[in-house]
PDB file of C-alpha atoms and ligand atoms in Angstrom:
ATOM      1  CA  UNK S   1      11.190  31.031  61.962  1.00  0.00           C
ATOM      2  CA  UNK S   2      13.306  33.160  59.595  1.00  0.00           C
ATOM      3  CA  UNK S   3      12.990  33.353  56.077  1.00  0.00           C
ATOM      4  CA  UNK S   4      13.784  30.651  53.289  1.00  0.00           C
ATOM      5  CA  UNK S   5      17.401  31.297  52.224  1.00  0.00           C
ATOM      6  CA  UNK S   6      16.865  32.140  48.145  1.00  0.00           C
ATOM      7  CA  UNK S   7      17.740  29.493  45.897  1.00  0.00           C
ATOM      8  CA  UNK S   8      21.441  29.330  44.404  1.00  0.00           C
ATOM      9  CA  UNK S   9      20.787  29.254  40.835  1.00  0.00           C
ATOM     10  CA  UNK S  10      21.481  26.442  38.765  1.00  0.00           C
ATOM     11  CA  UNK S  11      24.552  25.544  36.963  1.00  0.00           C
ATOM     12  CA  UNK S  12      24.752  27.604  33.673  1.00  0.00           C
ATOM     13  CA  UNK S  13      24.827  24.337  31.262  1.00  0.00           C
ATOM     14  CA  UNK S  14      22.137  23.205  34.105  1.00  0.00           C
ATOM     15  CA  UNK S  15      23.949  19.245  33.866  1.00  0.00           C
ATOM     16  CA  UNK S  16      27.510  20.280  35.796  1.00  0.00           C
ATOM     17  CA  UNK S  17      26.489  21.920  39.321  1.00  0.00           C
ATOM     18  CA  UNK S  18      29.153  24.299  40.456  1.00  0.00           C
ATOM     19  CA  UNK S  19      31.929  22.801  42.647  1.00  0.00           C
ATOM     20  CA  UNK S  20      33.750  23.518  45.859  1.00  0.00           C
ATOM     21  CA  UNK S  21      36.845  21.940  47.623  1.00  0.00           C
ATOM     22  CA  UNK S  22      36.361  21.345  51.341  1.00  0.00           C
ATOM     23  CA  UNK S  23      39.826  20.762  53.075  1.00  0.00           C
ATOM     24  CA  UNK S  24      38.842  19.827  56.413  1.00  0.00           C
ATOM     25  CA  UNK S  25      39.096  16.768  58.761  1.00  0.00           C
ATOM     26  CA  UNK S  26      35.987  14.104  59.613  1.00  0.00           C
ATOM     27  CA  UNK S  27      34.051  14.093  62.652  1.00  0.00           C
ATOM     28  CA  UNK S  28      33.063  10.733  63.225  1.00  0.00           C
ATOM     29  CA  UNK S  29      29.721  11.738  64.660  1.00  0.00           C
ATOM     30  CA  UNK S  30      28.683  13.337  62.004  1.00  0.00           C
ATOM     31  CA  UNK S  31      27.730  16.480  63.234  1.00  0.00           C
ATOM     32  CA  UNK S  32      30.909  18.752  62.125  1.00  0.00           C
ATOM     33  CA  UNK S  33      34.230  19.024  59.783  1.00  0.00           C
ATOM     34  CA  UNK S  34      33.672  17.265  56.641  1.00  0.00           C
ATOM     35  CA  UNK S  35      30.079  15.847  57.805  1.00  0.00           C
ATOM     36  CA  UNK S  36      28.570  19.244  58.318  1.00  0.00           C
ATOM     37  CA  UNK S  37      30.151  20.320  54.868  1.00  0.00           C
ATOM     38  CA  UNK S  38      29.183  17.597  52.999  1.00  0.00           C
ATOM     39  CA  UNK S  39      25.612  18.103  54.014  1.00  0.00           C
ATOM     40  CA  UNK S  40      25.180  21.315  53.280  1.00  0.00           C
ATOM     41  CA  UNK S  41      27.289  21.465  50.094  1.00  0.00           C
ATOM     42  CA  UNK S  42      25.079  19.000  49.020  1.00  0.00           C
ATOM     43  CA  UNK S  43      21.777  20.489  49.855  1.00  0.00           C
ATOM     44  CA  UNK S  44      23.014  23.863  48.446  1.00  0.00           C
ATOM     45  CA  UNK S  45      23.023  22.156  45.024  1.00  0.00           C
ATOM     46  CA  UNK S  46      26.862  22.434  44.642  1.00  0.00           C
ATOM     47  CA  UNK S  47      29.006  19.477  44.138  1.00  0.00           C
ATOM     48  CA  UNK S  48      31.933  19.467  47.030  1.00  0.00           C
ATOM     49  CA  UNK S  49      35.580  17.099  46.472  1.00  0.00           C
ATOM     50  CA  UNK S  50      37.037  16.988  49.573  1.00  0.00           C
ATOM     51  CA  UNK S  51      40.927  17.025  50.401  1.00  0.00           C
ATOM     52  CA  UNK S  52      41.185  14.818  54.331  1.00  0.00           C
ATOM     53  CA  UNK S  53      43.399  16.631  56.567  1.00  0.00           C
ATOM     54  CA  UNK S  54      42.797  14.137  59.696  1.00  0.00           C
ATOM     55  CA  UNK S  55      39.996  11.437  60.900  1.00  0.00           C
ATOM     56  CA  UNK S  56      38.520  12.506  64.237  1.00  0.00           C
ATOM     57  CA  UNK S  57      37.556  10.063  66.976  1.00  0.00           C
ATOM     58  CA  UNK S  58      34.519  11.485  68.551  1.00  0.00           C
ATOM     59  CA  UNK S  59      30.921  11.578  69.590  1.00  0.00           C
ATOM     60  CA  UNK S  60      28.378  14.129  70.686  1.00  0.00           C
ATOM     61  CA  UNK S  61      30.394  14.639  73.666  1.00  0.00           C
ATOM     62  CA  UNK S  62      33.895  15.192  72.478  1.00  0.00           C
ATOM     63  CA  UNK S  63      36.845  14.271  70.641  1.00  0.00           C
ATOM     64  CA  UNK S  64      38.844  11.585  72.324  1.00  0.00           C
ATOM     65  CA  UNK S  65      41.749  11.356  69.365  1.00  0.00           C
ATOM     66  CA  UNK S  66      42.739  11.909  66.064  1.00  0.00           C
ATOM     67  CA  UNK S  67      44.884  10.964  63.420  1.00  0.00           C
ATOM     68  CA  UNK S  68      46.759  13.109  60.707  1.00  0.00           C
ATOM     69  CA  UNK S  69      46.813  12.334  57.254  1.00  0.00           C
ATOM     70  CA  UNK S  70      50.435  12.890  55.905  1.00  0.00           C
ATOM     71  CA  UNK S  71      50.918  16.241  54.486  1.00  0.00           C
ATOM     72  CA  UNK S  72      51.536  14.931  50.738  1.00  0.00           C
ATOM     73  CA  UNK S  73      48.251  13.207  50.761  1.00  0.00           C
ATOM     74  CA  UNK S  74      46.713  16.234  51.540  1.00  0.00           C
ATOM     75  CA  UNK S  75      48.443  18.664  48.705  1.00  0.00           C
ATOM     76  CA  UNK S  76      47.793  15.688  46.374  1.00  0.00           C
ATOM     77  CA  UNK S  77      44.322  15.322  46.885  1.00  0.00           C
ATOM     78  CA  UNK S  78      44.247  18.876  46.382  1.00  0.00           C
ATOM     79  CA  UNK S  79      45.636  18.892  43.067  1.00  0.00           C
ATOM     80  CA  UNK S  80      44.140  15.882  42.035  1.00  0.00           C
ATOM     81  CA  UNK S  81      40.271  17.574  41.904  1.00  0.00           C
ATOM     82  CA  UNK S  82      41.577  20.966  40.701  1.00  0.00           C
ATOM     83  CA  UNK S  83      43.399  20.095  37.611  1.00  0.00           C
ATOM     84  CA  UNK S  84      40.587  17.560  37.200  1.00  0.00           C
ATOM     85  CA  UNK S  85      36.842  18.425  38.605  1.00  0.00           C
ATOM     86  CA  UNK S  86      37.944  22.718  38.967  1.00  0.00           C
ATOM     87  CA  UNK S  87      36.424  24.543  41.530  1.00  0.00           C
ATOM     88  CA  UNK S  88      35.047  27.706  41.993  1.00  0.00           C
ATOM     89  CA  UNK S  89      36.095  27.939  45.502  1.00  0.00           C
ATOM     90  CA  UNK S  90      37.669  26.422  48.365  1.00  0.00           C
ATOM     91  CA  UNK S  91      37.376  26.219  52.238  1.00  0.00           C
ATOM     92  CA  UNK S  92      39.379  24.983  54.741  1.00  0.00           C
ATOM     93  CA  UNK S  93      38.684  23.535  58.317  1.00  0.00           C
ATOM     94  CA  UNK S  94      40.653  21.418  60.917  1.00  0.00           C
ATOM     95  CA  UNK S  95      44.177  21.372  59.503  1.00  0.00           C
ATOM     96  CA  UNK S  96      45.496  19.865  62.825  1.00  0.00           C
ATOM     97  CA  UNK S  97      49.580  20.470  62.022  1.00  0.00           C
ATOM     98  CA  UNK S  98      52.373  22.889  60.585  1.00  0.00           C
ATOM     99  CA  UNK S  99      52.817  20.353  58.374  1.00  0.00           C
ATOM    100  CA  UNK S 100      49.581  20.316  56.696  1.00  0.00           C
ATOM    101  CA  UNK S 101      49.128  23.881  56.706  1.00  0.00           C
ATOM    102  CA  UNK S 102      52.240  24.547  54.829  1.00  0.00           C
ATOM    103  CA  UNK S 103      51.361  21.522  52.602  1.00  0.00           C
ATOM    104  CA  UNK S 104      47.663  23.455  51.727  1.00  0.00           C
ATOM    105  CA  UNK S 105      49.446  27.031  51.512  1.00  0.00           C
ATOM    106  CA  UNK S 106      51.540  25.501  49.233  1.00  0.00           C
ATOM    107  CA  UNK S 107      49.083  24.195  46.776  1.00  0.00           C
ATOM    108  CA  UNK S 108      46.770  26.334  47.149  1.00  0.00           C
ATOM    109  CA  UNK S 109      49.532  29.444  45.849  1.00  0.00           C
ATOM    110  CA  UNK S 110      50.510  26.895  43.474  1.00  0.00           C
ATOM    111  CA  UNK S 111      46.525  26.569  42.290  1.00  0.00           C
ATOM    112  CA  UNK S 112      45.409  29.902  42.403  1.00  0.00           C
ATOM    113  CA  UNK S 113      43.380  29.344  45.133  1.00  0.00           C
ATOM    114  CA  UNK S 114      43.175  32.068  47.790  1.00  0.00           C
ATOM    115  CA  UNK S 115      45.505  35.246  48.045  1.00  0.00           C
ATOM    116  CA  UNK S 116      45.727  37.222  44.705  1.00  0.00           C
ATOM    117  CA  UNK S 117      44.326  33.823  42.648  1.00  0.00           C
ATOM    118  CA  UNK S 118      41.201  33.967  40.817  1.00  0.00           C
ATOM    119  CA  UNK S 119      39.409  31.240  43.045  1.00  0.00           C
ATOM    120  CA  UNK S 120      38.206  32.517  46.191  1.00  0.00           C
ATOM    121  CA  UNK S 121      39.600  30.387  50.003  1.00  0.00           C
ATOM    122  CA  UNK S 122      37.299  30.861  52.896  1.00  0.00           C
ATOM    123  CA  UNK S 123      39.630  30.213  55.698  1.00  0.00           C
ATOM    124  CA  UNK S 124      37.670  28.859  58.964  1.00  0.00           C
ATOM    125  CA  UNK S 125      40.494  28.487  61.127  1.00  0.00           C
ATOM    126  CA  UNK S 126      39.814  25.563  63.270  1.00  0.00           C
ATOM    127  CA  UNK S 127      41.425  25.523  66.720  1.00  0.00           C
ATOM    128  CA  UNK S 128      39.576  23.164  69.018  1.00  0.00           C
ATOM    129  CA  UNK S 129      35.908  21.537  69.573  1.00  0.00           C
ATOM    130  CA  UNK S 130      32.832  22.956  70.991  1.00  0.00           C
ATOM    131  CA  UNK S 131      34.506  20.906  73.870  1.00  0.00           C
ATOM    132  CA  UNK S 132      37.646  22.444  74.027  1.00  0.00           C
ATOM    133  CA  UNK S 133      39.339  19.451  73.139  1.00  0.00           C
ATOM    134  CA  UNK S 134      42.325  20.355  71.066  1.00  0.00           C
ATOM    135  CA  UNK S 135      42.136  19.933  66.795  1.00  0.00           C
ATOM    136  CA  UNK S 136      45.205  22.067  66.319  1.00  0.00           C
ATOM    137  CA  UNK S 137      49.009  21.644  67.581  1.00  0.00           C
ATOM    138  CA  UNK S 138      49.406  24.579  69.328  1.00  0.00           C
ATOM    139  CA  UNK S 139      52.795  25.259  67.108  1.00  0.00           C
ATOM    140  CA  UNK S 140      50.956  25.834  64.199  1.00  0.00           C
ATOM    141  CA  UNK S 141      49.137  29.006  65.413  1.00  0.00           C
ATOM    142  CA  UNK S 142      52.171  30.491  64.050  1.00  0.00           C
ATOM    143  CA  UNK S 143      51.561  29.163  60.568  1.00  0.00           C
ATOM    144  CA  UNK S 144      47.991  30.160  60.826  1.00  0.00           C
ATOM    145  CA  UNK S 145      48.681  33.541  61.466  1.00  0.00           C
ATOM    146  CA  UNK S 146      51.890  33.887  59.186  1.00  0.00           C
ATOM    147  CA  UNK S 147      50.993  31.775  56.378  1.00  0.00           C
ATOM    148  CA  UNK S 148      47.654  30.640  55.931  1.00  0.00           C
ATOM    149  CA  UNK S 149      45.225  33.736  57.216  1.00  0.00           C
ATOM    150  CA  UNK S 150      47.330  35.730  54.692  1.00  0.00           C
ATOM    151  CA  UNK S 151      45.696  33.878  51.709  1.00  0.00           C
ATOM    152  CA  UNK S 152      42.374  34.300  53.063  1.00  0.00           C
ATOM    153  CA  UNK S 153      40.253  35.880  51.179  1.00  0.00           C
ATOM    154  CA  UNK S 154      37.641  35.924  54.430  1.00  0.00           C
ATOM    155  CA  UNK S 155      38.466  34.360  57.458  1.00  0.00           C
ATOM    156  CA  UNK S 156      35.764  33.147  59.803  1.00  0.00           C
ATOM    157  CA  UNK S 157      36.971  32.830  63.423  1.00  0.00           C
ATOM    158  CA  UNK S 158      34.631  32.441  66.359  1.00  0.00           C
ATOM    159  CA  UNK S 159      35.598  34.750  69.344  1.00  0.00           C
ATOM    160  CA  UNK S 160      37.694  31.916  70.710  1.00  0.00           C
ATOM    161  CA  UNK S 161      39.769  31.600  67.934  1.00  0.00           C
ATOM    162  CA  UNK S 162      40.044  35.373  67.965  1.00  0.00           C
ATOM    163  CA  UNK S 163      41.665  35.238  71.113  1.00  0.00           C
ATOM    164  CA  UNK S 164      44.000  32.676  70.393  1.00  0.00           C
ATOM    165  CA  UNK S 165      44.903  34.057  67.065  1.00  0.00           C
ATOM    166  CA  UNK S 166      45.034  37.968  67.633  1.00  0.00           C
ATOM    167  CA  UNK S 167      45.133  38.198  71.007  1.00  0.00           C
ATOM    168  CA  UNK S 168      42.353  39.984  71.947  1.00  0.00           C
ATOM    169  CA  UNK S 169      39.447  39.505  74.193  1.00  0.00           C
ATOM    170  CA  UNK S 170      36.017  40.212  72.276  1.00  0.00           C
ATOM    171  CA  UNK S 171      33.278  41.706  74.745  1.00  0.00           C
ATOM    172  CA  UNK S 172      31.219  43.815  72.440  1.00  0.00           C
ATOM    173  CA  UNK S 173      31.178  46.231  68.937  1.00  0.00           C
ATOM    174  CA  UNK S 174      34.518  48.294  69.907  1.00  0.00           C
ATOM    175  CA  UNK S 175      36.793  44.868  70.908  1.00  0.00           C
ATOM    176  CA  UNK S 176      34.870  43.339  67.896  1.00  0.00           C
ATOM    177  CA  UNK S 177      35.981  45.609  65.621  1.00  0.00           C
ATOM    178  CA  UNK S 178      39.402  45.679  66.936  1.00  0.00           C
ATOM    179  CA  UNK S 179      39.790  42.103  66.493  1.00  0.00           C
ATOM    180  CA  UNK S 180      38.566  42.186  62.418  1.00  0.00           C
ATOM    181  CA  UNK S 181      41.309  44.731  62.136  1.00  0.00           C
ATOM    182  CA  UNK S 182      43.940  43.073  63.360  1.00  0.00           C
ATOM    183  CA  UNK S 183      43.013  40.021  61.095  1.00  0.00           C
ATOM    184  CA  UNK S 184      42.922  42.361  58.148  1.00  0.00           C
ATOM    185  CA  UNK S 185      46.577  43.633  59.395  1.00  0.00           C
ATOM    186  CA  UNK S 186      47.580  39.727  59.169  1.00  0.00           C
ATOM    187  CA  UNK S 187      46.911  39.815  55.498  1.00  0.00           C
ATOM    188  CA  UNK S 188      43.272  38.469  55.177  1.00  0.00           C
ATOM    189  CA  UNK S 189      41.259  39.990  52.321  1.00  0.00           C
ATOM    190  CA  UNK S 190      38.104  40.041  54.620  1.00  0.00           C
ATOM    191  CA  UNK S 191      37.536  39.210  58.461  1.00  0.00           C
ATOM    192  CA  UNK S 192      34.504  37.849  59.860  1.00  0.00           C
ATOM    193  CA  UNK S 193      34.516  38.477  63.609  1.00  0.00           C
ATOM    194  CA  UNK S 194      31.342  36.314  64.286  1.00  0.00           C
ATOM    195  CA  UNK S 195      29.610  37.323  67.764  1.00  0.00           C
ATOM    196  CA  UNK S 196      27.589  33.596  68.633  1.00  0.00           C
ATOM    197  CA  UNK S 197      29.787  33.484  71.424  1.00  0.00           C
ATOM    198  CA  UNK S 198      29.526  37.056  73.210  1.00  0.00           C
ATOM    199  CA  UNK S 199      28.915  36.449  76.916  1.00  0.00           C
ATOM    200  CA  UNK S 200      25.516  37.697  78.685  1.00  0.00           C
ATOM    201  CA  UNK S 201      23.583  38.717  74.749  1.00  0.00           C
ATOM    202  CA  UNK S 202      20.761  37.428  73.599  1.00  0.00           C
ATOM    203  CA  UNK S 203      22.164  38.675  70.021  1.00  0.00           C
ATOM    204  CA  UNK S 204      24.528  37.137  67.646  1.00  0.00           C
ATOM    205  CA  UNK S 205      26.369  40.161  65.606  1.00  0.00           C
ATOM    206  CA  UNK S 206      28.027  39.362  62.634  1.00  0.00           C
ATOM    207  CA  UNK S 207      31.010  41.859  61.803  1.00  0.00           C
ATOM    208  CA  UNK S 208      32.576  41.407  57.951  1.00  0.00           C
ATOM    209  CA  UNK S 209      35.307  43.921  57.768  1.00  0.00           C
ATOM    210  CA  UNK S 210      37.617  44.551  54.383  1.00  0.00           C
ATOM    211  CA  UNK S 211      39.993  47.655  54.296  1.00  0.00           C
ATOM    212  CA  UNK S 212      37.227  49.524  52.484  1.00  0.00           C
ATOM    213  CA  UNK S 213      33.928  47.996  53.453  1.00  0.00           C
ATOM    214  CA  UNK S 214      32.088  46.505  56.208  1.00  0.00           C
ATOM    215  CA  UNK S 215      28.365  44.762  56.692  1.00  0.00           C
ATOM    216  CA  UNK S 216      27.128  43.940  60.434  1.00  0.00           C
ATOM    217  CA  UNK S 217      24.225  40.878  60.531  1.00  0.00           C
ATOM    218  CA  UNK S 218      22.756  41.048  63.793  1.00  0.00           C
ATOM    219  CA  UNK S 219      20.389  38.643  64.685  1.00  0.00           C
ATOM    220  CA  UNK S 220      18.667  37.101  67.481  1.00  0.00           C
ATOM    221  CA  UNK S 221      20.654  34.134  69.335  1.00  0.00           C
ATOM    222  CA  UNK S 222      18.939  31.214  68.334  1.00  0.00           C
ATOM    223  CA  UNK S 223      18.269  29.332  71.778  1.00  0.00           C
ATOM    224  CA  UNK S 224      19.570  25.691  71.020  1.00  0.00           C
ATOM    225  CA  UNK S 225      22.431  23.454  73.237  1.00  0.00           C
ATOM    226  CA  UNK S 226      22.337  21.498  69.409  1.00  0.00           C
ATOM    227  CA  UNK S 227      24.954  23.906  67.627  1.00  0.00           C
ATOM    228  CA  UNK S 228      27.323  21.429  66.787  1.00  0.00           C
ATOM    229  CA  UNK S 229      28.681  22.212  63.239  1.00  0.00           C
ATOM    230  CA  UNK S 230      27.386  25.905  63.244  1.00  0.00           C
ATOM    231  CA  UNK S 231      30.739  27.269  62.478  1.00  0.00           C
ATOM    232  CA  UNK S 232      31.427  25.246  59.892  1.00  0.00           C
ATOM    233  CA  UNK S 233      28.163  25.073  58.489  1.00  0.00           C
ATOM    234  CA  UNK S 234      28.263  29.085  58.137  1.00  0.00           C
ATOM    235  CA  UNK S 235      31.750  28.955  56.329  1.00  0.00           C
ATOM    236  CA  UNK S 236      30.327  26.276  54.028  1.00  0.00           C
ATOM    237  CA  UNK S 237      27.648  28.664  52.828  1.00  0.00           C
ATOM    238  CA  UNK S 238      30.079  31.080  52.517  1.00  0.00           C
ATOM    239  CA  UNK S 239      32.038  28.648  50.103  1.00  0.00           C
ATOM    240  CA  UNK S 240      28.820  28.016  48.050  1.00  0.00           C
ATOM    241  CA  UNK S 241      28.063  31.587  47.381  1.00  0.00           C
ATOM    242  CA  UNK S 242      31.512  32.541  46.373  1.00  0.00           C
ATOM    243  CA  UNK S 243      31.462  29.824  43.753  1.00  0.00           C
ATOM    244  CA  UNK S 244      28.739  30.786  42.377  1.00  0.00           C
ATOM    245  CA  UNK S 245      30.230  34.272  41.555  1.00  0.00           C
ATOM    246  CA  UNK S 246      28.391  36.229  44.689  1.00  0.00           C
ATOM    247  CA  UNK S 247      30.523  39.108  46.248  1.00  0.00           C
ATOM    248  CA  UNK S 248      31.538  38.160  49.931  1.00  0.00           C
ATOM    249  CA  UNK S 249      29.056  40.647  51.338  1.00  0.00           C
ATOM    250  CA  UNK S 250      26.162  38.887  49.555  1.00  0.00           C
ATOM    251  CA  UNK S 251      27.760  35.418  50.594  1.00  0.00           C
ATOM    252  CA  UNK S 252      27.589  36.388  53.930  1.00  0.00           C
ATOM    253  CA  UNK S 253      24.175  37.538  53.652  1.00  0.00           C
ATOM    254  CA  UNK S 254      23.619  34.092  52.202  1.00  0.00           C
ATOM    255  CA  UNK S 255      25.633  31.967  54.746  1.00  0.00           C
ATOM    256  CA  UNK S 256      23.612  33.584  57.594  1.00  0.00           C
ATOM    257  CA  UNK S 257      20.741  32.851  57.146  1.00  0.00           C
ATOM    258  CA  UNK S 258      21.435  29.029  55.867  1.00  0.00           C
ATOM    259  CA  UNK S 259      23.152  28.636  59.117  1.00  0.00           C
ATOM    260  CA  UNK S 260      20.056  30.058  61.086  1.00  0.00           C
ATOM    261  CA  UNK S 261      17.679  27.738  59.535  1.00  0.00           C
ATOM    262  CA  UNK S 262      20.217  24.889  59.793  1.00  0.00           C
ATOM    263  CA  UNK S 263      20.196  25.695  63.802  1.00  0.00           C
ATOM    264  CA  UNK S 264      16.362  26.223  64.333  1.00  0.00           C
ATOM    265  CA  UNK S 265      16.274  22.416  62.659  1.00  0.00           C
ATOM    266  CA  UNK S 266      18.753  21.139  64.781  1.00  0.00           C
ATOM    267  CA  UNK S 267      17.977  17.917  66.281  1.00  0.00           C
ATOM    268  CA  UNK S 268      19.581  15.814  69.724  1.00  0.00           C
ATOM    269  CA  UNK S 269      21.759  13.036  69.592  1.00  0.00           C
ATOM    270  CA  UNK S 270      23.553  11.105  72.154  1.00  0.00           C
ATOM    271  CA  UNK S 271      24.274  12.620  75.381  1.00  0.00           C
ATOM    272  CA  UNK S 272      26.273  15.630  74.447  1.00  0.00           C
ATOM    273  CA  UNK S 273      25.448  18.448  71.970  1.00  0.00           C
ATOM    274  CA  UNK S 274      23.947  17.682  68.630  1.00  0.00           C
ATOM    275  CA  UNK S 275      24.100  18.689  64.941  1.00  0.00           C
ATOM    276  CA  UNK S 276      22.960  21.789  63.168  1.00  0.00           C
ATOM    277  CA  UNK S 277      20.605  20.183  60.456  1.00  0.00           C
ATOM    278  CA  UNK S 278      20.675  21.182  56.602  1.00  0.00           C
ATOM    279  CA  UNK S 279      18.174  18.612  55.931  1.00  0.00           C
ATOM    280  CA  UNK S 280      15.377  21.064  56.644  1.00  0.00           C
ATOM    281  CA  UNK S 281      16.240  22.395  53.023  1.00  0.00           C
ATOM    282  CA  UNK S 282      14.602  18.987  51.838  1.00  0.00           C
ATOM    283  CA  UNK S 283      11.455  19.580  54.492  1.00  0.00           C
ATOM    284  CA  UNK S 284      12.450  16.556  56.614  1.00  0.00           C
ATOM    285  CA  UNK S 285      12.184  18.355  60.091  1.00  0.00           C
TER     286      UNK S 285
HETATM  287  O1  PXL W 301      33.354  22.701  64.209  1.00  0.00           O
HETATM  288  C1  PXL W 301      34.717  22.691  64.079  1.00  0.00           C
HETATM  289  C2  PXL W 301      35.230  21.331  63.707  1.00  0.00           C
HETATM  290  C3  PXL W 301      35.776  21.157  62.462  1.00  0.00           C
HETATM  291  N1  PXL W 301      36.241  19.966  62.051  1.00  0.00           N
HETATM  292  C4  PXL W 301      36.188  18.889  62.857  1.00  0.00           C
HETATM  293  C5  PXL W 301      35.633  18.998  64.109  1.00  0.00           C
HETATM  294  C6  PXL W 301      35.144  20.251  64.562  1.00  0.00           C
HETATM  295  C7  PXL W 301      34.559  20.381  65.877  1.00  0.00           C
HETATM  296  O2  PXL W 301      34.453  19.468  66.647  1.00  0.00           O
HETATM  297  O3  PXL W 301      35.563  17.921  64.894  1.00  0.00           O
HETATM  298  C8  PXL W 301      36.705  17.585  62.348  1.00  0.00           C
END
């Protein structure tokens, strides 16, 4: 079992915890998307508003359908909890359209959030399910490459979303490395090529890549078919630690290992693949 991820400290006026903005969609299992943020926000002592990009019809063995939320919704929840609540940073998930992407670029520039603004964006860009099933149009790619990615200040694609984003085919440290590059030639302040999906390794290497810097977490693959939520789970710590003023090095560090003891605690549910499982923070598992 690895080691207790440290603490976040408290809120400086220790009354107002520090706050995040997930923009993601909800998974009506409960395992992923909003869900999986919510939980961990919450555990990590952080407060998280949440901007709905689409509601998610699905169970522990897929998504069967979803529905958008109309693009002005989404930029006005947005602005309604920054000018309001304030956040120290922001994270976005399944963004399902052009539309909405555009809509959160948008505010976001608008907001300072992201790009050269003083409030960092983790960018997990969300293509499909563990499934496969589909939780972006495929004409948005575009939009994630040109628009959004660019305001990243780390983006956190797994190595299928690698593929589908950059093109290239990640089988180990060289193609790995390749891969962060090219995300860092798309305009993201960081790439995080994460490796929990490399073929035939019992490893799961980490690569965080910036023009000048670079950390590698390489850990063991923790053996579980109950991953559902992992990647968002990972970007949520990622969120936390950035709000609270850590560098995105130390995030990472952070995010890692929150997501490894979220997956050794994960539990089954229904037929299909369950949840990664924060509540181990609170010693229920
Ligand atoms: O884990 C990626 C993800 C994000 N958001 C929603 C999801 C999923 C995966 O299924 O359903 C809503």
């Amino acid at each position: 079992m690895s080691a207790r991820p440290p603490l976040l400290p408290t809120a400086p006026d220790g009354q107002t915890p520090v706050r995040v903005l997930t923009i993601a969609g909800s998974d009506s299992g409960g395992g992923a998307g909003i869900q999986a943020d919510m939980r961990s926000f919450a555990l990590m002592g952080v407060h998280a508003c949440v901007a709905v990009t689409a509601v998610t019809v699905q169970n522990s063995r897929g998504v069967t359908g979803y529905q958008e939320i109309d693009s002005d919704i989404v930029a006005d929840q947005i602005r309604a909890v920054v000018t309001d609540i304030g956040i120290g940073a922001a994270k976005t998930g399944m963004l399902a359209s052009s539309a909405i992407i555009e809509a959160v670029v948008t505010t976001c520039t608008d907001l300072g959030i992201g790009g050269d603004g003083p409030i960092p964006l983790v960018v997990d860009p969300v293509c499909a399910s563990m499934h496969g099933d589909p939780l972006l149009a495929a004409e948005a790619l575009d939009d994630l490459r040109g628009s959004l990615i660019p305001r990243a200040t780390v983006v956190t694609p797994n190595l299928d979303e690698v593929r589908l984003i950059t093109g290239i085919d990640v089988v180990g440290a060289q193609t790995q490395r390749a891969a962060a590059h090219a995300l860092l030639d798309l305009g993201a302040r960081w790439a995080l090529v994460k490796g929990g999906h490399l073929r035939n390794s019992d490893h799961s290497p980490d690569l965080l890549l910036s023009v000048d810097d670079e950390l590698l977490i390489d850990t063991e693959r923790i053996d579980t078919e109950h991953d559902h939520g992992a990647g968002d789970t990972l970007a949520a710590g990622l969120t936390a630690a950035l709000a609270h003023g850590y560098s995105v090095p130390q995030a990472l560090t952070f995010a890692k290992a929150w997501v490894t003891r979220c997956l050794e605690a994960a539990y089954p549910i229904g037929g299909g693949h369950g949840p990664v499982n924060p509540l181990w923070r609170v010693g229920s598992t």
